[in-house]
Coordinates of C-alpha atoms in Angstrom, one line a residue:
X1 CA 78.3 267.8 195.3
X2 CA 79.1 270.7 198.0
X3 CA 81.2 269.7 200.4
X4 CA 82.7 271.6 203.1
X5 CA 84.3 270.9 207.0
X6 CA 84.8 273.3 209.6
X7 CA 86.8 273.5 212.9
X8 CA 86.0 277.3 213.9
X9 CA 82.0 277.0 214.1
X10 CA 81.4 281.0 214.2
X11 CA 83.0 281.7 211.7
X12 CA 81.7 279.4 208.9
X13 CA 78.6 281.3 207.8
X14 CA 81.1 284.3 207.2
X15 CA 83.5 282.1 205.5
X16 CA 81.0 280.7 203.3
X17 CA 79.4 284.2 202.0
X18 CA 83.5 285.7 201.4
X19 CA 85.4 282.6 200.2
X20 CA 84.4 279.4 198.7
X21 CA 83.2 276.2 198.3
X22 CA 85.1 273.0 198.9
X23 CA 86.3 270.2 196.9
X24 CA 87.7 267.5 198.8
X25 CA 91.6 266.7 198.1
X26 CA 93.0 265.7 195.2
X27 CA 96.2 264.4 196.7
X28 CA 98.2 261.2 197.1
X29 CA 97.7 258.8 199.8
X30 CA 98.5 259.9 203.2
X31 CA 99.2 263.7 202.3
X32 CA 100.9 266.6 204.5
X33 CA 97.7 268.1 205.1
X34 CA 94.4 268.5 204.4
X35 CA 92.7 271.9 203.2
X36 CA 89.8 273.6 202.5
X37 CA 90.2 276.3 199.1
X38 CA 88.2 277.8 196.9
X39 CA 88.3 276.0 193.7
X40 CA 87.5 280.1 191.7
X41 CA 87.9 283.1 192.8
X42 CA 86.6 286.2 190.7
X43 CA 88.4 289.4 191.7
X44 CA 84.5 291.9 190.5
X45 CA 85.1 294.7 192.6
X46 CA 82.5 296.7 191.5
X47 CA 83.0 300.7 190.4
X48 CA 87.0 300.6 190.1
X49 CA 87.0 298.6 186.9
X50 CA 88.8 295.4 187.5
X51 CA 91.1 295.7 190.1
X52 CA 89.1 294.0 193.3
X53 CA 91.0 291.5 195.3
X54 CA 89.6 289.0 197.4
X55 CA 91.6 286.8 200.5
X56 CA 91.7 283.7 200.9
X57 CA 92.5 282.1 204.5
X58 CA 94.6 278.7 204.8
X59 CA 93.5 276.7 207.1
X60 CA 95.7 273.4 207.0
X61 CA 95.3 270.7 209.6
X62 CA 97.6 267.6 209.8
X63 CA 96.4 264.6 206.8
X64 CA 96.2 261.1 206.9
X65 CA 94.2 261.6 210.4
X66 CA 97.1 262.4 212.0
X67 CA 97.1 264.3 215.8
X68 CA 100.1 266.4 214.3
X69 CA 102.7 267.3 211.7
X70 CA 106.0 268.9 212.1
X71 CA 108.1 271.0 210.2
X72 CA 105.1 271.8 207.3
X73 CA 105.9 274.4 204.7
X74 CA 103.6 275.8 202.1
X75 CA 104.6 277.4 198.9
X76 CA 102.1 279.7 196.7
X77 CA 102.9 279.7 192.7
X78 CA 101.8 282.6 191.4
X79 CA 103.3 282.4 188.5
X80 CA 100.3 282.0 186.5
X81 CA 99.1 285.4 187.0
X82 CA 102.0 287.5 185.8
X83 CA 100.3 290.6 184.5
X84 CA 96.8 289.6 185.4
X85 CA 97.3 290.0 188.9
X86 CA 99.2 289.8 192.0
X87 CA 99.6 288.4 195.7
X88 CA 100.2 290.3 199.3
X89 CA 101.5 288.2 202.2
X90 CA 102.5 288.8 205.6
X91 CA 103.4 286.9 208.9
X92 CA 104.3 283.2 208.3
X93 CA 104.1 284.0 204.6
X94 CA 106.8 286.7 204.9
X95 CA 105.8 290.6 204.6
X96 CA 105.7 290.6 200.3
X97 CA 103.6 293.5 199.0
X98 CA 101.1 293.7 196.6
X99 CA 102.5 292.5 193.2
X100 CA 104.6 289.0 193.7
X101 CA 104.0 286.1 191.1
X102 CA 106.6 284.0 191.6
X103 CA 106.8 281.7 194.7
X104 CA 106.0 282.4 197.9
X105 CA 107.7 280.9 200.9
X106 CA 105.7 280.4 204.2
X107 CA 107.2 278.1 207.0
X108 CA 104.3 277.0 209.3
X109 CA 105.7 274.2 211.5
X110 CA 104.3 272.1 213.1
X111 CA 100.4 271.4 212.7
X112 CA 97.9 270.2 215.6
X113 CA 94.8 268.5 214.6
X114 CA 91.9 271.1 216.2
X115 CA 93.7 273.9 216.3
X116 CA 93.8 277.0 214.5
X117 CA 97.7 276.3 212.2
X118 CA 96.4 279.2 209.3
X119 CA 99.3 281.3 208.0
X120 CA 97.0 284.9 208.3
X121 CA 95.9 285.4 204.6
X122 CA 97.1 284.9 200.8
X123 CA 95.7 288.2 199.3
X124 CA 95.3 288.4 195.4
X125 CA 94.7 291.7 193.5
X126 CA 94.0 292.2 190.3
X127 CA 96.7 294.4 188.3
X128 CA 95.5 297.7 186.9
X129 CA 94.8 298.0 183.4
X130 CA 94.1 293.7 183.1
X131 CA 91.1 292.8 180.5
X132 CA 88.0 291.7 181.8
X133 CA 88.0 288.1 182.0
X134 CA 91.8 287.3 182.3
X135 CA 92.3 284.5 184.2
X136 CA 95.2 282.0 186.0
X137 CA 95.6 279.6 188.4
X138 CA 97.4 279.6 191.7
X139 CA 98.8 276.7 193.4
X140 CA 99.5 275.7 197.1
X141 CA 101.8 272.6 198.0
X142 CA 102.2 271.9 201.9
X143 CA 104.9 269.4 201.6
X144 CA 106.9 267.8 205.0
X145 CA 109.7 264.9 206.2
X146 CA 107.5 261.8 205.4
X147 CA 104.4 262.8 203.6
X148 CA 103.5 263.0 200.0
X149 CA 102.9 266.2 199.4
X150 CA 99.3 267.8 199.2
X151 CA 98.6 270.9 196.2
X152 CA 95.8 272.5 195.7
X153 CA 94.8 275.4 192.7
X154 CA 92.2 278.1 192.9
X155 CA 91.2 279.5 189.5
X156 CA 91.2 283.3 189.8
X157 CA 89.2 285.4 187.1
X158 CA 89.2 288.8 186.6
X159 CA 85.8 290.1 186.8
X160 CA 83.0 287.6 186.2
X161 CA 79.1 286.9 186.8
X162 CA 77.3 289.1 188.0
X163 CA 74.0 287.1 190.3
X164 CA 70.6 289.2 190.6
X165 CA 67.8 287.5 192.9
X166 CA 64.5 288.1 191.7
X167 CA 61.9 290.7 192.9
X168 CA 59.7 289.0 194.4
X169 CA 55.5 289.2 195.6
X170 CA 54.3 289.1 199.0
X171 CA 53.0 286.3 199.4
X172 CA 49.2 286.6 201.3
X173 CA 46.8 284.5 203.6
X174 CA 49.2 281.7 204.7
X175 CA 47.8 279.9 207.6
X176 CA 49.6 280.3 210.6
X177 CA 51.9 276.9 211.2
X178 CA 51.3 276.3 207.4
X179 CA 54.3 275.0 205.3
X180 CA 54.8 276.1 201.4
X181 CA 57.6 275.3 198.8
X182 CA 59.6 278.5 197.3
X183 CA 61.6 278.3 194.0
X184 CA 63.5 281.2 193.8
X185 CA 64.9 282.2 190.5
X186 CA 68.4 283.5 190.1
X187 CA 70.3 285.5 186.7
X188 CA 73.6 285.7 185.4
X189 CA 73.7 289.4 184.5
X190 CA 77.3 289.4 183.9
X191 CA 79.5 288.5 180.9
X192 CA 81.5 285.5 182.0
X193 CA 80.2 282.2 183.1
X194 CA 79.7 281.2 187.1
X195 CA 81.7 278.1 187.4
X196 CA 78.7 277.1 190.4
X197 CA 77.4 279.3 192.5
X198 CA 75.5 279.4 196.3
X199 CA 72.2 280.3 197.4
X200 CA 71.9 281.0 201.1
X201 CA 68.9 281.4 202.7
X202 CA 68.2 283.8 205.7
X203 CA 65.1 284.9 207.8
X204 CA 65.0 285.7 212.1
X205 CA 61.7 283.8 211.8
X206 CA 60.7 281.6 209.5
X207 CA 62.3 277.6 209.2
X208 CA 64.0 275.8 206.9
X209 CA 63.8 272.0 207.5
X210 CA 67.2 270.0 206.5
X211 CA 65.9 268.7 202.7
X212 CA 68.9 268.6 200.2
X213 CA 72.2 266.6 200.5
X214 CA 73.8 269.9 199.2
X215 CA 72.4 272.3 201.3
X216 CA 73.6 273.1 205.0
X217 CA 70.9 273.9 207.3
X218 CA 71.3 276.0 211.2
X219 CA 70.5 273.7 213.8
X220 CA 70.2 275.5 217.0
X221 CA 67.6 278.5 215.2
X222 CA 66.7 276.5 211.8
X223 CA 66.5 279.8 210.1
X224 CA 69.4 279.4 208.0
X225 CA 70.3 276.9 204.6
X226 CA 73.0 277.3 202.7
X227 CA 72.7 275.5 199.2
X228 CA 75.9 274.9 196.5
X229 CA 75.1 273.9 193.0
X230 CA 78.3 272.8 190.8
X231 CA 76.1 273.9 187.6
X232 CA 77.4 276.8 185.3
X233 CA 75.5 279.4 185.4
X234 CA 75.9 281.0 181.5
X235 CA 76.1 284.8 181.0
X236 CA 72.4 286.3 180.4
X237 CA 70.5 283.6 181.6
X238 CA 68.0 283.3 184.3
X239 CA 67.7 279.5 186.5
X240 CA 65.3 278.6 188.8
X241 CA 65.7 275.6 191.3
X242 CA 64.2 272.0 190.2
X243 CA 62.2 271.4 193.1
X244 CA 61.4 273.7 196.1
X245 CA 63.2 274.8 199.0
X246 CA 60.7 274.5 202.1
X247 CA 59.5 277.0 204.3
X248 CA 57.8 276.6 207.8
X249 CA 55.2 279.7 209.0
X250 CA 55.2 279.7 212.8
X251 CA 52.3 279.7 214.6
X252 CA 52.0 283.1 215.7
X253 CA 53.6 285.3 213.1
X254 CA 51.5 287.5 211.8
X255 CA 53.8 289.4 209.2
X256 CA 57.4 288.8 208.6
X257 CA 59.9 287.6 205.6
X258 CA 62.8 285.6 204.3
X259 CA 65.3 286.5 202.4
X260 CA 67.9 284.3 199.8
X261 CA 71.0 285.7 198.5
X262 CA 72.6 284.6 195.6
X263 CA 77.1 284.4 195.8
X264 CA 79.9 283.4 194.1
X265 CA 83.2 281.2 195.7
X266 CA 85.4 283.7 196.0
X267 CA 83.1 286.8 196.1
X268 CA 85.5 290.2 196.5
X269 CA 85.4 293.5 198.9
X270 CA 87.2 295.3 201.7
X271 CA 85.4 293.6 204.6
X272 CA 87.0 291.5 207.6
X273 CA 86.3 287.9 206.5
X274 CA 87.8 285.4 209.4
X275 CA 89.6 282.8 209.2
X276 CA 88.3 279.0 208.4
X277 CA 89.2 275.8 209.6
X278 CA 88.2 272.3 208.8
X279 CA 86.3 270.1 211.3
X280 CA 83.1 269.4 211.8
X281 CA 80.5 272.4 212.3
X282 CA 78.1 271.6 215.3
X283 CA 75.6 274.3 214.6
X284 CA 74.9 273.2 210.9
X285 CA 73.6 270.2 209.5
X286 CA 74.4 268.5 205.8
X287 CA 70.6 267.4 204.4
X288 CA 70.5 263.6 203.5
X289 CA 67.9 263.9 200.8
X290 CA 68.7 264.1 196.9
X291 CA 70.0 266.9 195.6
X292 CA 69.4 270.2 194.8
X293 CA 69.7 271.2 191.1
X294 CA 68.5 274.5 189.3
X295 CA 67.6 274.7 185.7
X296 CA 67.1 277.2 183.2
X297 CA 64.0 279.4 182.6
X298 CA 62.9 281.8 180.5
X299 CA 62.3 285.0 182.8
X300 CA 62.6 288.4 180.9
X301 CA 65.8 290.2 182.3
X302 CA 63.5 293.1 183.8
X303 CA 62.8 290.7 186.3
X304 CA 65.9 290.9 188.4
X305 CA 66.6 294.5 189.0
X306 CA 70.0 295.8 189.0
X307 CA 69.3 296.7 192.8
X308 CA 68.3 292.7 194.0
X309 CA 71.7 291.4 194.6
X310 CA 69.3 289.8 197.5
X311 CA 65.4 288.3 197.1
X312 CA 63.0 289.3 199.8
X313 CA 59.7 287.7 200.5
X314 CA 57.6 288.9 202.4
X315 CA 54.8 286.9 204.2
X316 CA 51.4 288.6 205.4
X317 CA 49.7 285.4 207.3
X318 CA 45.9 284.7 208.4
X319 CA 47.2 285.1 211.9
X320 CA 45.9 288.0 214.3
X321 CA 47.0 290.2 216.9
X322 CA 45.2 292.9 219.1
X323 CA 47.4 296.3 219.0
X324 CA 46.1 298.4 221.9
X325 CA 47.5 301.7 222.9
X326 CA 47.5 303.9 225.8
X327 CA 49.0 307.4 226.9
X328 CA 49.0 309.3 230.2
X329 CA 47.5 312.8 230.9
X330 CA 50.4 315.8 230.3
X331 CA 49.7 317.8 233.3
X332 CA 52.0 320.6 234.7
X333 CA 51.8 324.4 234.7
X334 CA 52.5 326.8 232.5
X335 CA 56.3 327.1 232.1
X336 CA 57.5 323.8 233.4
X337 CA 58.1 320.8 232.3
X338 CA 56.9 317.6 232.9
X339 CA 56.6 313.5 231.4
X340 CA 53.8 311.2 229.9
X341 CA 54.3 307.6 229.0
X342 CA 52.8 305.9 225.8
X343 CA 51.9 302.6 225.9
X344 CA 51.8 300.1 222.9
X345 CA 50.0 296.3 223.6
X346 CA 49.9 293.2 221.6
X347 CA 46.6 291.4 223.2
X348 CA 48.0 288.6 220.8
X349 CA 47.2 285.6 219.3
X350 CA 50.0 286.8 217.4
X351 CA 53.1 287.7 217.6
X352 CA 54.1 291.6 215.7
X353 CA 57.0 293.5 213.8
X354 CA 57.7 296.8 212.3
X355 CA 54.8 298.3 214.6
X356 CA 55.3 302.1 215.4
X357 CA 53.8 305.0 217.8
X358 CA 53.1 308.1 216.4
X359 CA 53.0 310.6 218.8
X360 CA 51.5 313.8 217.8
X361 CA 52.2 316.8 220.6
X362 CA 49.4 318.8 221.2
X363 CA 49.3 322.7 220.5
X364 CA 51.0 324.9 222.7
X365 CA 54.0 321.9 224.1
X366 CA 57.2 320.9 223.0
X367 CA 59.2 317.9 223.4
X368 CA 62.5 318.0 225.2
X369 CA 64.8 316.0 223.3
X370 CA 67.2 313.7 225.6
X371 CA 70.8 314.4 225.3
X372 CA 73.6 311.8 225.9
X373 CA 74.9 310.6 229.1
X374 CA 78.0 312.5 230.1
X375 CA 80.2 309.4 230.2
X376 CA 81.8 309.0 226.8
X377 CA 82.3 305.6 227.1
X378 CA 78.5 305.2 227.0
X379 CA 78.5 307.2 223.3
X380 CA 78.1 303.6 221.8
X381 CA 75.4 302.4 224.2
X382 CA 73.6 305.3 223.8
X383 CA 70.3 306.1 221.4
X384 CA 67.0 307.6 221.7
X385 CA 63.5 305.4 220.8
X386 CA 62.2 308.0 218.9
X387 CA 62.7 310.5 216.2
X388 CA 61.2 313.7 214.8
X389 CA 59.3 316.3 214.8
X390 CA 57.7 315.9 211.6
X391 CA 55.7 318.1 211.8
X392 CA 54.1 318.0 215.5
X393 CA 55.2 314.4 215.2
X394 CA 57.4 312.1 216.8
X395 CA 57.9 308.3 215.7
X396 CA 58.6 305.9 218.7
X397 CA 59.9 302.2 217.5
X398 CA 60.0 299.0 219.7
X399 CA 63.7 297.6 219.3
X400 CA 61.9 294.1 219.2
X401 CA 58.8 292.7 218.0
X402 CA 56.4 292.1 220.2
X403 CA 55.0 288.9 221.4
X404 CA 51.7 288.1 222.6
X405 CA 51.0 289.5 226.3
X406 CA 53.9 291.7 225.6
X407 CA 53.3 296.2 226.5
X408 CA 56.2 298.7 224.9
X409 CA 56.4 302.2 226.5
X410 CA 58.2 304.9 225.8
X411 CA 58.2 308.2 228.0
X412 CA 58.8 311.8 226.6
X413 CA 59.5 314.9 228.4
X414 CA 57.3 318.1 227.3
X415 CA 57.6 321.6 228.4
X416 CA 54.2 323.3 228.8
X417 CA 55.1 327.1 226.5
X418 CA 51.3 328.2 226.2
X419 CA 47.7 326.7 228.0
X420 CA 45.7 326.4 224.8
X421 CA 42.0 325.8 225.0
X422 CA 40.9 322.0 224.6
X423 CA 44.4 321.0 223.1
X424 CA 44.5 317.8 222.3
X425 CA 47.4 315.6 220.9
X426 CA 47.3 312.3 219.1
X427 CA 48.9 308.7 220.1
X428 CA 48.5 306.0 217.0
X429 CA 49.9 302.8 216.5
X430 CA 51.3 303.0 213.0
X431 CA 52.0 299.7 210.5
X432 CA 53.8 299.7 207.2
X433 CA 51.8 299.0 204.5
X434 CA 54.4 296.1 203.7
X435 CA 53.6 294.3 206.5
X436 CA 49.7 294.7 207.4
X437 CA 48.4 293.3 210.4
X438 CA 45.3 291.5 211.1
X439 CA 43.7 293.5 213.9
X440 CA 40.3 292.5 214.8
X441 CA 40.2 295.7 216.8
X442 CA 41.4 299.0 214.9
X443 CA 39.5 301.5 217.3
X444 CA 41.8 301.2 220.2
X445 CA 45.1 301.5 217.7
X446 CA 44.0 305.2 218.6
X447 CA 44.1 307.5 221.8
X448 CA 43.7 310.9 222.7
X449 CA 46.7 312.8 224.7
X450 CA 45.2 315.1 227.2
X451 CA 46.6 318.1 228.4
X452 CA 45.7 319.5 232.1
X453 CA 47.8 322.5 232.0
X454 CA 47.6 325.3 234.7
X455 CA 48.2 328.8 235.5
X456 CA 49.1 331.6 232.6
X457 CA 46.6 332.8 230.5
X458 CA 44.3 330.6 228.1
X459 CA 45.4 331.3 224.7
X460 CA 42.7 330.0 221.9
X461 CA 43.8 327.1 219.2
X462 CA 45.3 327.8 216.2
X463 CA 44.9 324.9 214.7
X464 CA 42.2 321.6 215.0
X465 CA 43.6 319.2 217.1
X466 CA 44.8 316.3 215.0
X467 CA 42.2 313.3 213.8
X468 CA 43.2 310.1 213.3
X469 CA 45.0 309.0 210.4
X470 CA 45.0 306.0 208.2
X471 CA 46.7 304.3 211.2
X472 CA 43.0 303.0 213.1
X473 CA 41.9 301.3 209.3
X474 CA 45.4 299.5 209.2
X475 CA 46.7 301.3 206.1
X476 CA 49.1 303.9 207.8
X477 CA 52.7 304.6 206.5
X478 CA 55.5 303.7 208.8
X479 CA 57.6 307.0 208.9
X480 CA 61.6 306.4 208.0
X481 CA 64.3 308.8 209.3
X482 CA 67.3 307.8 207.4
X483 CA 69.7 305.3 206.5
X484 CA 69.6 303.2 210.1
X485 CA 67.4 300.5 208.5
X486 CA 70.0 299.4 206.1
X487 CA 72.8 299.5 208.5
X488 CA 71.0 297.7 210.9
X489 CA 70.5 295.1 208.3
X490 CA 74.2 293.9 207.6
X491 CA 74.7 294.3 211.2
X492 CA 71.7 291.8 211.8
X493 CA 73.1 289.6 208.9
X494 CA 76.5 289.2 210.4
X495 CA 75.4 288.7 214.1
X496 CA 72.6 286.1 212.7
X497 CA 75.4 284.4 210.3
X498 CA 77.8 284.4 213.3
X499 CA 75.0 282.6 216.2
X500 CA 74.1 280.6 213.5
X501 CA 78.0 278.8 213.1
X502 CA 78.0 278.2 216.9
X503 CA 76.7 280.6 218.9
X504 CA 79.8 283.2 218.9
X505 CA 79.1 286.3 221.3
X506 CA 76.5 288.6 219.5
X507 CA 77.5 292.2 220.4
X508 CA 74.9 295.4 219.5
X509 CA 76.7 298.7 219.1
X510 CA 75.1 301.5 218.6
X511 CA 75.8 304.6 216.4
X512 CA 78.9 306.4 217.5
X513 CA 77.3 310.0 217.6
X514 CA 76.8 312.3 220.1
X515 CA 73.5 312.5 219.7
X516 CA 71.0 309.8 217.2
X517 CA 67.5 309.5 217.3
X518 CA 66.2 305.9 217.2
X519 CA 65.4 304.8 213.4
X520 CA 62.0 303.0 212.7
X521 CA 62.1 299.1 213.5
X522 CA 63.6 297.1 210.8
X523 CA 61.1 296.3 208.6
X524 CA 62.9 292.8 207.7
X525 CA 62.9 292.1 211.4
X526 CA 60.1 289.0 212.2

């Protein structure tokens, strides 16, 4: 059964994809303290052979239900691990470098019930030059005046499993508000067992109703469950779950997707993991149903691509939306300078992601680029909607999806070089192919941009002016410009992760560059 109790309530999602799982104690009668550990830790840095390290945060509070207790020291055996691997400490634990396996000292004194009482971090690294699959144990007493004392062991492997999601299909023609069951399927790629493993479940749209008893589910957005299974998971084989996770389509989405992920307790890497604490989480709820178990399947190994650390589904419903665009007259004189505006609609019933504005310039203009405010403390804050020229092209993205009723503009600059004769540019809502959109009305996903330009003299075209592309039958490409979408992914994951376990303050920063065009909309946004 997965058990877990939280006192910090933003950090928990990030605690639960870093460290581990929870057992409850195993300790006599009225202990020292109570405390959350992973019971494995499997140090799998990937591409430096095996010598990851992963952290793991103590987070003590007083046992036996008591408001405090004084003069509480801890003391971390390592010496299991000689020559597999080795701890780092620091602060209450003492400064000890990489390497120590004996005993570790940490005076912590005295604990409050509800309060933060963890020592920083026990850090444990694996040595260089240790065999794939070593393993040891390492053991944390908390003993003080009066109480039994209270240990706890986390098994650490070197290397491990290695978890794949599945590639999955779209799936097609769901009924807007419709419900459906999803069974992902999950492999052991690896060549050591998973003593248990985690599935968590992520989307910005989509809801997953409380079910299983070991499962947590986000209350305040419902897009969120989190589901432990204490089931090995053997090397080379692929599982699937027993019965189905659910999955609520709202109304008015019209395209959008989930996502599940696949971890281990104890998963490794360089990134800031917070601390935990025990308590009570308010933002996530334990399901009261029966629980979840997985089971094995036979699905060929081609099937989970080395690249799917994390499933994606992606959902095209039967719901509609109205995509109307509009753009302004460029008029100015030869020579100057002047701005249009571009309009982008959603006339609804549904609601729309990952919709774009192609804005092709017509012969004879230019686009002036913006530049950065002045003020370098705006650098962060600072990024243009739009990128480009492909071409004649620019690509304009919406930083949001847009809801029904809801009109997106952008505005460009253009400076007027040559007055061509009937020069004509292009504006087009653009979809990805991904993510099609039900639009009963494709012939205003198009517009002309006309150009009024005076003075000079009238130079002939040298080119047609653009037609409409695939964009007004719905089968248009959305254009990428880099490596903003996956960036803007983790960053999404984190924040969502962090509102999720309480509604910690979400911050957005922007590229630090002196200049960025805007990437296209993320197409896992819904």
């Amino acid at each position: 059964m997965y058990r877990i109790r939280r006192l910090g309530a933003a950090l928990a999602v990030l605690l639960g994809t870093l460290l581990a799982p929870t057992v409850p104690a195993r300790a006599a009668a009225q202990p020292a303290v109570e405390l959350s550990v992973p019971d494995t830790a499997y140090l799998t840095k990937r591409g430096i052979s095996p010598t990851g390290g992963v952290r793991v945060w103590l987070a003590p509070h007083p046992g036996g239900g008591r408001a405090t207790q004084a003069d509480v020291t801890l003391t971390v055996d390592a010496s299991d691990l000689e020559g597999i691997a080795g701890l780092r400490t620091r602060r209450k634990c003492g400064d000890h470098p990489f390497g120590a396996t004996g005993v570790v000292t940490c005076r912590l004194g005295t604990l409050t019930r509800g309060k933060d009482n963890y020592p920083d971090a026990i850090y444990i690294e694996a040595v260089h030059g240790v065999s794939r699959g070593s393993h040891g144990t390492v053991r944390y007493t908390f003993s003080a005046p009066g109480a039994a004392d209270a240990t706890f062991e986390t098994d650490v492997w070197v290397e491990g499993p290695e978890l794949r999601a599945r590639a999955e299909k779209p799936r097609k023609g769901d009924a807007p508000g419709a419900s459906f069951g999803f069974k992902p399927q999950v492999r052991n790629a690896g060549r050591f067992p998973a003593q248990g493993f985690g599935i968590r479940f992520t989307s910005s749209r989509v809801i997953f109703p409380a079910q299983y008893s070991n499962c947590r589910y986000g209350i305040q957005f419902r897009t969120f469950a989190d589901c432990w299974f204490d089931q090995q998971l053997e090397p080379g084989q692929a599982y699937e779950l027993v019965e189905p996770v659910s999955v609520d389509v709202p109304e008015t989405m019209v395209n959008g997707s989930f996502s599940y992920m696949p971890y281990l307790q104890g998963m490794t890497g360089n990134v800031e993991e917070y601390p935990g604490a025990t308590g009570t989480d308010p933002a996530l709820r334990q399901g009261t149903g029966p629980e979840l178990r997985v089971r094995p399947v036979d699905t060929a190994a081609d099937a989970f691509p080395d690249r799917y650390r994390r499933g994606e589904v992606l959902l095209h419903t039967s719901q509609t939306a109205d995509l109307q665009v509009s753009a302004d007259a460029i008029e100015g004189t030869t020579g100057s300078s002047t701005k249009a505006t571009f309009s982008l609609h959603n006339a609804g019933p549904g609601r729309m992601s990952g919709t774009q504005l192609r804005i092709t310039v017509p012969e004879g203009l230019s686009v002036v680029e913006p530049t950065p405010p002045p003020d370098p403390d705006n650098e962060l804050e600072w990024a243009w909607e739009c990128f480009g020229p492909r071409g004649r092209a620019y690509i304009c993205s919406p930083e949001n999806p847009l809801e029904p009723g809801d009109t997106w503009q952008t505005t460009l600059e253009f400076r007027i070089d040559r007055r061509v004769r009937g020069a004509k540019g292009l504006l087009e809502a653009i979809q990805d192919p991904k993510r099609p959109v039900n639009d009963p009305q494709k012939t205003d996903n198009v517009a002309p941009i006309e150009v009024r330009a005076t003075g000079g003299p009238l130079a002939e075209p040298s080119e047609p002016n653009p037609k409409p592309s695939a964009a007004a039958t719905g089968a248009a490409t959305v254009e990428h410009g880099g490596k903003g979408d996956s960036i803007l992914m983790v960053a999404l994951a984190v924040l969502l992760g962090t509102a999720l376990a309480g509604g910690a303050l979400a911050l957005r920063l922007r590229a630090r560059a002196v200049r960025r065009r805007a990437e296209p909309s993320d197409p896992n946004e819904d």
